[in-house]
Amino acid sequence: MPPTRTARPGTEVPAEAVAPLMRGIAVLRGLTDADGSLSLGDLERATGLARSTVDRVTLTLARTGYVRLDGRTVTLAPRLMELGNAYLSSIRVPGLLGREADALADELDESVSLAVPDRSGIRFVHQATRRRPMSLSFRIGDLLPAERTAPGTLVATGWGPEEWRTWEERRLSEEAETGFPSLPPGTAPADGLFRARVDAARADGWALDDQLIEPGLLALAVPVRDTAGGIACVLSVVSHTSRYTARGLRDALLPRLRDAASAMERRLRDAPPAGPAPAPGPLASWTAASKQELGREFVESLARGLTVLTAFGDGGAALTLSAVARATGLSRASARRALITLEHLGYVTADGRDHRLTPRVLALGYPPLSRTTLSRIAEPHLAALAGRIQDSASLAVLADDSVQYVARAATHRVMTVNITVGTRFPAYATSLGRVLLADLPADALGSLLDHAELRPLAPHTLTRRTALEDVLSGVRAEGYALVDEELEAGLRSIAVPVRDRAGSAVASINVAMHSSSRTVEECLERVLPELRLTAGHIESELHIASRFTRVAVM
């Protein structure tokens, strides 16, 4: 694997650039290109950095919650998505147009994407996919070359001499194809053919990809323009030759695609202005405390530099140096050096006093993390919980009138609760299920209980509906459920909900044990606080990961 490059070849590093920040970004890019995980040795080879430097960088990134260290393996963590979220929030496209794209995908029964330009390529910022045996979709943040995509062809209609020169340099370089790790093998069109396609797209107002990305793949794209007439993003629909011919796709869907693009343009035009500048953050004090605790192993300038990226987002697309300094709690000098470094690496662009994030920010882990699941988010936190309390911990979701285990961390005790992922139990007789039942709307809960058979599974199982409803009312009020020998004799468990960004319980976590190992009082005093702490950690990462992506719960 070649060393990871973060700046354009041949560009001189500014004298005020923050070298540790550049090294940290090289590590994140190396992990991203490797689909999210590498050994420390492979990371050393991928970045060209010294092993001692890799160790310090990864320890710092682990402290920020951006990676996880498991022995000699480094893995990207969902919290890293807050960097890409800052960019996606700053451009406002996914937040304003995502629902329209989702509705269009439902209507057409085809995958629909929104993409934005990134130098001589395009990056996807929203995906509404179809679940089919024969389907293809790229991840949010994936970079593709303009010449092999319909959105890229449209983006190139607005290129000037400098953009065409950049494209030509890339085509002649050794990174003509290798610079796009998500690109399927294929043959790029000749330069003249691409220019002809761009000319046609400029005249027609649409572009068609007829199997340029991959055999069998078709894509039709139209521009969505901002109030100044530039391309805010490109709307595209993706299908397969088993469903359409290239001409058939154009004839069938182009009118609807143009109508959808017009509606999106009105949505952009009528959107309220961006919110106020971000409030001051606690970054400076947090990094100082981490430095004091970890000593020279904590690279404070790296942590501070990355958090400069998170200063953008809800405050609007552009921030001044003063606004960045206020949002991060950094001095103007520190914020300025970080911005200079990020601009050199291509993650920030400056226009006078204003600074903006570029789509390249999505290259910092977003593509591999955008497909994360709730179980993957929960697993390391469940393992940590099980390690602290020395009892098994599980994550489950509601499946009809049952709970289904989707993640689990067991202990190595002689006597332990032995349940495997995929197992289902009746929701009414489990702590995991009662937490989820208690969160249901009254009509949904009533309908479920109307059809549920409340059978005695153990000597103490609640089988009367009125008694169960009373218990669920208490669970709703107290925020936890404790079930004692109702699923099985000798089995005691306690559970709390895991809530999504809207506050709904999408899953629950519990600790299960033999009733002789802890009293009920000990469960409430010792285990419940740990459960709530763990649920909070899972929710924090879930909320970050699900801000602009869908996190599957099963």
Coordinates of C-alpha atoms in Angstrom, one line a residue:
M1 CA 0.0 0.0 0.0
P2 CA 1.6 3.4 -1.0
P3 CA 2.0 6.2 1.6
T4 CA -1.2 8.2 2.1
R5 CA -1.1 11.6 0.4
T6 CA -3.0 14.5 2.0
A7 CA -1.8 17.5 -0.1
R8 CA -1.4 18.1 -3.8
P9 CA 2.0 16.7 -5.0
G10 CA 4.5 19.5 -5.4
T11 CA 2.9 22.0 -3.1
E12 CA 5.2 23.5 -0.5
V13 CA 4.2 23.1 3.1
P14 CA 3.5 26.5 4.7
A15 CA 6.0 27.5 7.4
E16 CA 3.1 27.9 9.9
A17 CA 1.6 24.5 9.2
V18 CA 1.0 22.2 12.2
A19 CA 3.0 19.1 11.5
P20 CA 1.3 16.9 14.1
L21 CA -2.1 17.8 12.5
M22 CA -0.8 16.8 9.1
R23 CA 0.4 13.4 10.5
G24 CA -2.9 12.8 12.3
I25 CA -4.8 13.4 9.0
A26 CA -2.4 11.0 7.2
V27 CA -3.3 8.3 9.7
L28 CA -7.0 8.9 9.3
R29 CA -6.7 8.9 5.5
G30 CA -4.7 5.6 5.7
L31 CA -7.4 4.0 7.8
T32 CA -10.2 5.3 5.5
D33 CA -8.5 4.0 2.4
A34 CA -8.1 0.6 4.2
D35 CA -11.9 0.5 4.8
G36 CA -11.6 1.6 8.4
S37 CA -9.1 -0.8 10.1
L38 CA -5.4 -1.5 10.0
S39 CA -2.7 -2.9 12.3
L40 CA -0.2 -0.5 13.7
G41 CA 2.5 -2.0 11.4
D42 CA 0.3 -1.6 8.3
L43 CA -0.6 1.9 9.3
E44 CA 3.1 2.7 9.6
R45 CA 3.7 1.4 6.1
A46 CA 0.6 3.1 4.7
T47 CA 1.5 6.6 6.0
G48 CA 5.3 6.4 5.9
L49 CA 5.4 7.7 9.5
A50 CA 7.7 6.4 12.1
R51 CA 6.2 3.8 14.5
S52 CA 6.7 6.0 17.5
T53 CA 4.7 8.8 15.7
V54 CA 2.0 6.4 14.7
D55 CA 1.7 5.2 18.3
R56 CA 1.3 8.8 19.6
V57 CA -1.1 9.8 16.9
T58 CA -3.3 6.8 17.4
L59 CA -3.3 7.2 21.2
T60 CA -4.4 10.9 20.7
L61 CA -7.1 9.9 18.2
A62 CA -8.3 7.2 20.7
R63 CA -8.5 9.8 23.4
T64 CA -10.7 12.0 21.2
G65 CA -12.9 9.0 20.5
Y66 CA -12.1 9.0 16.8
V67 CA -10.4 5.6 16.7
R68 CA -10.5 2.4 18.9
L69 CA -7.4 0.5 19.8
D70 CA -7.7 -3.3 20.2
G71 CA -4.3 -4.7 20.8
R72 CA -2.3 -3.8 17.7
T73 CA -5.3 -3.0 15.6
V74 CA -6.6 0.5 15.0
T75 CA -10.3 1.0 13.9
L76 CA -12.2 4.1 13.0
A77 CA -14.9 4.9 15.6
P78 CA -18.3 6.4 14.8
R79 CA -17.5 9.6 16.7
L80 CA -15.2 10.6 13.8
M81 CA -18.3 11.2 11.7
E82 CA -18.7 14.5 13.5
L83 CA -16.0 15.9 11.2
G84 CA -18.0 14.9 8.0
N85 CA -21.2 16.0 9.7
A86 CA -19.8 19.5 10.1
Y87 CA -19.2 19.7 6.3
L88 CA -22.6 18.2 5.5
S89 CA -24.3 20.6 7.8
S90 CA -22.4 23.6 6.5
I91 CA -23.5 23.0 2.9
R92 CA -27.1 22.4 4.0
V93 CA -27.9 20.2 1.0
P94 CA -28.5 16.9 2.8
G95 CA -30.6 18.5 5.5
L96 CA -32.7 20.5 3.1
L97 CA -33.0 18.1 0.2
G98 CA -32.6 14.6 1.7
R99 CA -36.3 14.0 2.3
E100 CA -37.1 15.0 -1.3
A101 CA -34.5 12.5 -2.5
D102 CA -35.9 9.8 -0.3
A103 CA -39.4 10.4 -1.5
L104 CA -38.2 10.3 -5.2
A105 CA -36.5 7.0 -4.6
D106 CA -39.7 5.6 -3.1
E107 CA -41.7 6.9 -6.0
L108 CA -39.4 5.6 -8.8
D109 CA -38.4 2.4 -6.9
E110 CA -34.8 3.2 -7.9
S111 CA -31.7 4.4 -6.0
V112 CA -31.4 8.2 -5.9
S113 CA -28.3 10.2 -4.9
L114 CA -27.1 13.7 -4.3
A115 CA -23.5 14.6 -5.2
V116 CA -21.3 17.6 -5.0
P117 CA -18.1 18.5 -6.9
D118 CA -14.7 17.9 -5.3
R119 CA -11.9 19.1 -7.6
S120 CA -11.8 16.8 -10.6
G121 CA -14.3 14.4 -9.1
I122 CA -17.6 14.2 -7.2
R123 CA -18.5 13.0 -3.7
F124 CA -21.9 11.7 -2.7
V125 CA -23.6 13.5 0.2
H126 CA -26.9 11.7 0.3
Q127 CA -28.0 8.2 -0.7
A128 CA -31.5 6.7 -0.9
T129 CA -31.0 3.1 -1.9
R130 CA -33.2 0.2 -2.9
R131 CA -32.7 -3.3 -1.4
R132 CA -32.4 -5.6 -4.3
P133 CA -30.2 -8.6 -5.1
M134 CA -28.9 -6.6 -8.1
S135 CA -28.2 -3.2 -6.7
L136 CA -25.2 -0.8 -6.5
S137 CA -24.8 2.2 -4.4
F138 CA -21.8 4.1 -3.2
R139 CA -21.3 5.3 0.3
I140 CA -21.7 8.9 1.5
G141 CA -18.3 10.5 1.1
D142 CA -17.1 8.2 -1.7
L143 CA -15.0 10.0 -4.3
L144 CA -15.4 9.2 -8.0
P145 CA -13.7 10.7 -11.0
A146 CA -15.8 13.1 -13.0
E147 CA -15.2 11.4 -16.3
R148 CA -16.8 8.1 -15.2
T149 CA -20.0 9.5 -13.7
A150 CA -23.1 11.3 -14.9
P151 CA -22.9 13.8 -12.0
G152 CA -19.3 14.5 -12.8
T153 CA -20.1 15.2 -16.4
L154 CA -22.6 17.9 -15.3
V155 CA -20.2 19.4 -12.8
A156 CA -17.6 19.7 -15.6
T157 CA -19.9 21.9 -17.6
G158 CA -19.0 24.7 -15.2
W159 CA -15.2 24.1 -15.3
G160 CA -12.9 26.9 -16.3
P161 CA -9.3 26.6 -17.6
E162 CA -7.9 26.0 -14.1
E163 CA -10.3 23.1 -13.4
W164 CA -9.6 21.5 -16.7
R165 CA -5.9 21.8 -16.1
T166 CA -6.3 20.1 -12.7
W167 CA -8.3 17.3 -14.3
E168 CA -5.6 16.9 -17.0
E169 CA -2.9 16.7 -14.4
R170 CA -4.7 14.1 -12.5
R171 CA -5.3 12.0 -15.6
L172 CA -1.6 12.1 -16.4
S173 CA -0.5 11.3 -12.9
E174 CA 0.0 7.9 -11.3
E175 CA -3.2 8.5 -9.3
A176 CA -5.4 8.6 -12.3
E177 CA -7.3 5.6 -11.0
T178 CA -5.6 4.7 -7.7
G179 CA -6.7 8.0 -6.1
F180 CA -10.3 6.7 -6.0
P181 CA -10.3 3.7 -3.6
S182 CA -14.1 3.1 -4.0
L183 CA -13.9 3.0 -7.8
P184 CA -14.8 -0.4 -9.4
P185 CA -12.4 -1.6 -12.1
G186 CA -13.2 -0.3 -15.5
T187 CA -12.0 1.7 -18.4
A188 CA -12.1 5.5 -18.3
P189 CA -13.3 7.2 -21.5
A190 CA -10.8 9.0 -23.7
D191 CA -10.2 12.6 -23.0
G192 CA -11.9 13.7 -26.2
L193 CA -15.0 11.6 -25.5
F194 CA -15.4 13.0 -22.0
R195 CA -15.1 16.6 -23.4
A196 CA -17.8 15.7 -26.0
R197 CA -20.1 14.3 -23.3
V198 CA -19.6 17.5 -21.3
D199 CA -20.5 19.7 -24.3
A200 CA -23.6 17.6 -24.8
A201 CA -24.6 17.9 -21.1
R202 CA -24.1 21.6 -21.3
A203 CA -26.5 21.8 -24.2
D204 CA -29.0 19.3 -22.9
G205 CA -29.1 20.1 -19.2
W206 CA -28.7 16.4 -18.3
A207 CA -26.1 13.6 -18.4
L208 CA -26.3 9.8 -18.8
D209 CA -23.8 7.3 -17.5
D210 CA -24.1 4.2 -19.7
Q211 CA -22.0 1.6 -17.8
L212 CA -19.0 3.8 -17.4
I213 CA -18.7 3.0 -13.7
E214 CA -19.4 -0.7 -14.0
P215 CA -21.0 -3.1 -16.5
G216 CA -24.8 -3.1 -16.1
L217 CA -25.0 0.2 -14.2
L218 CA -26.9 3.1 -15.6
A219 CA -27.3 6.6 -14.1
L220 CA -29.2 9.6 -15.2
A221 CA -28.4 13.0 -13.6
V222 CA -29.6 16.6 -13.6
P223 CA -28.2 19.7 -11.9
V224 CA -29.8 21.3 -8.9
R225 CA -28.8 25.0 -9.0
D226 CA -28.3 27.5 -6.2
T227 CA -29.7 31.0 -6.1
A228 CA -26.7 32.3 -8.0
G229 CA -27.1 29.8 -10.8
G230 CA -24.2 27.6 -9.9
I231 CA -24.6 23.8 -9.3
A232 CA -25.4 23.3 -5.6
C233 CA -25.5 19.5 -6.1
V234 CA -26.4 17.0 -8.8
L235 CA -29.5 14.7 -8.5
S236 CA -29.1 11.3 -10.1
V237 CA -31.1 8.1 -10.3
V238 CA -29.2 4.8 -10.6
S239 CA -30.6 1.7 -12.2
H240 CA -29.5 -1.5 -14.0
T241 CA -29.6 -2.7 -17.6
S242 CA -31.9 -5.5 -16.4
R243 CA -34.5 -2.9 -15.7
Y244 CA -33.8 -0.2 -18.4
T245 CA -31.8 0.5 -21.5
A246 CA -29.9 3.8 -21.4
R247 CA -32.4 5.4 -23.7
G248 CA -35.3 3.9 -21.8
L249 CA -34.0 5.3 -18.5
R250 CA -33.8 8.7 -20.0
D251 CA -37.2 8.6 -21.7
A252 CA -39.0 7.2 -18.6
L253 CA -37.4 9.2 -15.8
L254 CA -35.9 12.5 -17.2
P255 CA -39.1 14.5 -16.9
R256 CA -39.7 13.4 -13.3
L257 CA -36.1 14.0 -12.4
R258 CA -36.2 17.5 -13.8
D259 CA -39.4 18.2 -11.8
A260 CA -37.7 17.0 -8.7
A261 CA -34.7 19.2 -9.3
S262 CA -36.9 22.2 -9.8
A263 CA -38.7 21.5 -6.5
M264 CA -35.3 21.2 -4.8
E265 CA -34.2 24.5 -6.2
R266 CA -37.3 26.1 -4.8
R267 CA -36.5 24.5 -1.4
L268 CA -33.0 26.0 -1.5
R269 CA -34.3 29.4 -2.5
D270 CA -37.0 29.5 0.2
A271 CA -34.9 28.0 3.0
P272 CA -34.4 30.2 6.1
P273 CA -30.9 31.6 6.6
A274 CA -28.3 29.6 8.6
G275 CA -28.4 29.8 12.4
P276 CA -26.1 31.9 14.6
A277 CA -22.4 31.3 14.8
P278 CA -21.4 28.4 17.1
A279 CA -21.1 29.0 20.8
P280 CA -17.8 28.8 22.5
G281 CA -16.7 25.2 23.2
P282 CA -14.6 23.6 26.0
L283 CA -11.9 22.4 23.7
A284 CA -8.9 24.2 25.1
S285 CA -9.6 23.1 28.7
W286 CA -10.3 19.5 27.6
T287 CA -7.1 19.1 25.6
A288 CA -5.1 20.7 28.4
A289 CA -6.4 18.2 30.9
S290 CA -5.7 15.3 28.5
K291 CA -2.2 16.5 28.0
Q292 CA -1.6 16.7 31.7
E293 CA -2.9 13.2 32.2
L294 CA -1.2 11.5 29.3
G295 CA 1.9 13.6 29.0
R296 CA 4.0 13.6 25.8
E297 CA 1.9 10.7 24.4
F298 CA -1.0 13.1 23.9
V299 CA -0.6 15.3 20.8
E300 CA -2.5 18.4 21.8
S301 CA -2.1 20.3 18.6
L302 CA -3.6 17.3 16.6
A303 CA -6.7 17.2 18.9
R304 CA -7.1 21.0 18.6
G305 CA -6.6 21.1 14.9
L306 CA -9.2 18.4 14.2
T307 CA -11.8 20.1 16.4
V308 CA -11.4 23.3 14.3
L309 CA -13.3 21.3 11.6
T310 CA -16.2 20.9 14.0
A311 CA -16.5 24.6 14.5
F312 CA -18.2 24.8 11.2
G313 CA -21.7 23.4 10.6
D314 CA -24.9 24.8 12.0
G315 CA -23.4 28.3 12.0
G316 CA -23.4 28.5 8.2
A317 CA -21.0 27.6 5.4
A318 CA -18.4 30.3 6.2
L319 CA -16.6 31.3 9.4
T320 CA -14.0 34.0 10.1
L321 CA -10.9 33.3 12.1
S322 CA -12.4 35.0 15.1
A323 CA -15.6 32.8 14.9
V324 CA -13.4 29.7 14.7
A325 CA -11.4 30.8 17.7
R326 CA -14.5 31.5 19.7
A327 CA -16.2 28.2 18.8
T328 CA -13.1 26.1 19.8
G329 CA -11.8 28.2 22.8
L330 CA -8.5 28.4 21.0
S331 CA -6.3 31.5 20.7
R332 CA -6.5 33.3 17.4
A333 CA -2.9 32.2 16.7
S334 CA -3.6 28.5 17.3
A335 CA -6.8 28.7 15.3
R336 CA -5.0 30.5 12.5
R337 CA -2.2 27.9 12.2
A338 CA -4.8 25.1 12.2
L339 CA -6.7 26.8 9.4
I340 CA -3.5 27.3 7.4
T341 CA -2.7 23.6 7.7
L342 CA -6.2 22.5 6.8
E343 CA -6.2 24.8 3.8
H344 CA -2.9 23.4 2.6
L345 CA -4.3 19.9 2.8
G346 CA -7.4 20.8 1.0
Y347 CA -10.0 20.5 3.8
V348 CA -10.6 24.3 4.1
T349 CA -10.8 27.0 1.5
A350 CA -10.4 30.7 2.2
D351 CA -12.1 33.6 0.4
G352 CA -10.9 36.8 2.0
R353 CA -11.8 36.6 5.7
D354 CA -14.2 33.7 5.2
H355 CA -13.3 30.1 5.6
R356 CA -15.3 27.1 4.3
L357 CA -15.0 23.4 4.6
T358 CA -14.5 21.4 1.4
P359 CA -16.0 18.0 0.5
R360 CA -12.6 16.5 1.1
V361 CA -13.5 16.5 4.9
L362 CA -15.7 13.5 4.0
A363 CA -12.4 11.6 3.2
L364 CA -11.7 11.5 7.0
G365 CA -13.4 8.2 7.7
Y366 CA -16.9 9.0 6.5
P367 CA -17.3 6.3 3.7
P368 CA -16.6 3.2 5.8
L369 CA -18.4 4.6 8.8
S370 CA -21.5 5.6 6.9
R371 CA -22.5 1.9 6.7
T372 CA -22.2 1.3 10.4
T373 CA -24.9 -0.5 12.3
L374 CA -26.3 -0.1 15.8
S375 CA -24.8 -3.5 16.9
R376 CA -21.3 -2.4 15.7
I377 CA -21.6 0.9 17.6
A378 CA -22.8 -1.0 20.8
E379 CA -20.3 -3.9 20.8
P380 CA -17.2 -2.2 22.3
H381 CA -19.4 -0.4 24.9
L382 CA -21.1 -3.7 25.9
A383 CA -17.7 -5.4 26.2
A384 CA -16.4 -2.6 28.4
L385 CA -19.6 -2.8 30.6
A386 CA -19.2 -6.6 30.9
G387 CA -15.6 -6.2 31.8
R388 CA -16.5 -3.7 34.6
I389 CA -19.3 -5.6 36.2
Q390 CA -18.2 -9.2 35.3
D391 CA -21.6 -10.2 34.0
S392 CA -22.9 -10.6 30.4
A393 CA -24.4 -7.6 28.6
S394 CA -26.7 -7.5 25.6
L395 CA -28.4 -5.3 23.1
A396 CA -31.8 -6.2 21.6
V397 CA -34.5 -4.7 19.4
L398 CA -38.2 -5.2 19.3
A399 CA -39.3 -7.7 16.6
D400 CA -43.1 -8.0 16.6
D401 CA -43.9 -9.2 20.1
S402 CA -40.4 -10.6 20.8
V403 CA -37.0 -9.1 21.5
Q404 CA -34.2 -10.2 19.3
Y405 CA -30.6 -10.1 20.5
V406 CA -28.4 -8.2 18.0
A407 CA -25.2 -7.7 20.0
R408 CA -23.7 -9.3 23.1
A409 CA -20.7 -9.4 25.4
A410 CA -20.3 -12.4 27.6
T411 CA -18.0 -13.0 30.6
H412 CA -15.7 -15.9 31.4
R413 CA -17.3 -16.9 34.7
V414 CA -18.0 -20.5 35.4
M415 CA -21.7 -19.9 35.6
T416 CA -22.9 -17.3 33.0
V417 CA -26.0 -16.5 31.0
N418 CA -25.6 -18.3 27.6
I419 CA -27.6 -16.4 24.9
T420 CA -26.4 -16.0 21.3
V421 CA -27.0 -13.2 18.9
G422 CA -30.2 -13.8 16.9
T423 CA -32.0 -15.4 19.8
R424 CA -35.6 -14.3 20.4
F425 CA -37.6 -14.2 23.6
P426 CA -41.2 -13.0 24.3
A427 CA -40.9 -9.3 25.0
Y428 CA -43.3 -9.3 27.9
A429 CA -41.2 -11.6 30.1
T430 CA -37.8 -9.9 29.6
S431 CA -36.2 -6.7 30.9
L432 CA -35.1 -5.8 27.4
G433 CA -38.6 -6.2 26.0
R434 CA -40.3 -4.3 28.8
V435 CA -38.2 -1.3 28.2
L436 CA -39.1 -1.3 24.6
L437 CA -42.8 -2.1 25.2
A438 CA -43.0 0.8 27.7
D439 CA -41.9 3.2 25.0
L440 CA -44.5 2.3 22.5
P441 CA -47.5 4.6 21.9
A442 CA -50.6 3.5 23.7
D443 CA -52.4 2.3 20.6
A444 CA -49.4 0.3 19.3
L445 CA -48.9 -1.2 22.8
G446 CA -52.6 -2.1 23.0
S447 CA -52.6 -3.7 19.6
L448 CA -49.5 -5.8 20.4
L449 CA -50.9 -7.0 23.7
D450 CA -54.2 -7.9 22.1
H451 CA -52.4 -10.5 20.0
A452 CA -49.8 -11.6 22.5
E453 CA -50.1 -14.9 24.4
L454 CA -49.0 -14.2 28.0
R455 CA -47.8 -17.7 28.8
P456 CA -46.2 -18.7 32.1
L457 CA -42.5 -19.3 31.2
A458 CA -41.2 -19.6 34.8
P459 CA -42.7 -19.6 38.3
H460 CA -43.0 -15.8 38.5
T461 CA -44.0 -14.8 35.0
L462 CA -46.6 -12.1 34.8
T463 CA -49.5 -13.5 32.7
R464 CA -52.3 -11.0 33.6
R465 CA -52.5 -8.1 31.1
T466 CA -53.5 -5.6 33.7
A467 CA -50.6 -6.5 35.9
L468 CA -48.2 -6.2 33.0
E469 CA -49.6 -2.8 32.0
D470 CA -49.0 -1.6 35.6
V471 CA -45.5 -2.8 35.4
L472 CA -44.9 -1.1 32.1
S473 CA -46.2 2.1 33.5
G474 CA -43.6 1.9 36.2
V475 CA -40.9 1.2 33.7
R476 CA -42.0 4.2 31.6
A477 CA -41.7 6.4 34.7
E478 CA -38.5 5.1 36.1
G479 CA -36.6 4.5 32.9
Y480 CA -35.5 0.9 33.6
A481 CA -36.9 -2.6 33.9
L482 CA -35.9 -5.3 36.3
V483 CA -37.2 -8.8 35.7
D484 CA -36.7 -11.4 38.4
E485 CA -37.1 -15.1 37.4
E486 CA -39.9 -14.5 34.9
L487 CA -38.2 -15.8 31.8
E488 CA -36.3 -18.6 33.6
A489 CA -35.9 -19.7 37.2
G490 CA -32.8 -18.2 38.7
L491 CA -32.4 -15.6 36.0
R492 CA -32.4 -11.9 36.9
S493 CA -31.8 -9.0 34.5
I494 CA -32.0 -5.2 34.4
A495 CA -32.4 -3.1 31.3
V496 CA -32.4 0.5 30.1
P497 CA -33.4 2.0 26.7
V498 CA -31.1 3.2 23.9
R499 CA -32.7 6.2 22.3
D500 CA -32.3 7.7 18.8
R501 CA -32.0 11.4 17.9
A502 CA -35.8 11.9 18.2
G503 CA -35.9 10.4 21.7
S504 CA -37.5 7.1 20.7
A505 CA -36.2 3.8 22.2
V506 CA -34.8 1.9 19.2
A507 CA -33.1 -0.7 21.3
S508 CA -32.4 -1.7 24.9
I509 CA -29.4 -3.0 26.7
N510 CA -29.3 -5.2 29.8
V511 CA -27.2 -7.1 32.2
A512 CA -28.3 -10.6 33.0
M513 CA -27.1 -12.8 35.9
H514 CA -28.0 -15.7 38.2
S515 CA -30.2 -14.4 41.0
S516 CA -27.7 -15.7 43.6
S517 CA -24.9 -13.4 42.3
R518 CA -26.5 -10.1 43.1
T519 CA -29.5 -8.9 45.1
V520 CA -32.1 -6.6 43.6
E521 CA -30.7 -3.8 45.7
E522 CA -27.2 -4.4 44.3
C523 CA -28.6 -4.4 40.8
L524 CA -30.1 -1.0 41.4
E525 CA -27.1 0.5 43.2
R526 CA -24.2 -1.0 41.2
V527 CA -25.5 -2.2 37.8
L528 CA -28.1 0.4 36.9
P529 CA -25.7 3.4 36.9
E530 CA -23.3 1.4 34.8
L531 CA -26.1 0.5 32.3
R532 CA -27.2 4.1 32.0
L533 CA -23.6 5.3 31.5
T534 CA -23.2 2.6 28.7
A535 CA -26.5 3.6 27.1
G536 CA -25.3 7.2 27.1
H537 CA -22.1 6.3 25.3
I538 CA -24.0 4.2 22.7
E539 CA -26.6 7.0 22.2
S540 CA -23.8 9.6 21.7
E541 CA -22.2 7.7 18.9
L542 CA -25.6 6.7 17.4
H543 CA -26.7 10.3 17.3
I544 CA -23.5 11.3 15.5
A545 CA -23.7 8.4 13.0
S546 CA -27.3 8.9 12.2
R547 CA -27.3 12.6 11.6
F548 CA -27.0 12.3 7.9
T549 CA -27.0 8.5 7.4
R550 CA -29.3 5.6 8.2
V551 CA -28.0 3.3 11.0
A552 CA -29.5 -0.1 10.6
V553 CA -30.7 -1.5 14.0
M554 CA -30.6 -5.2 12.9

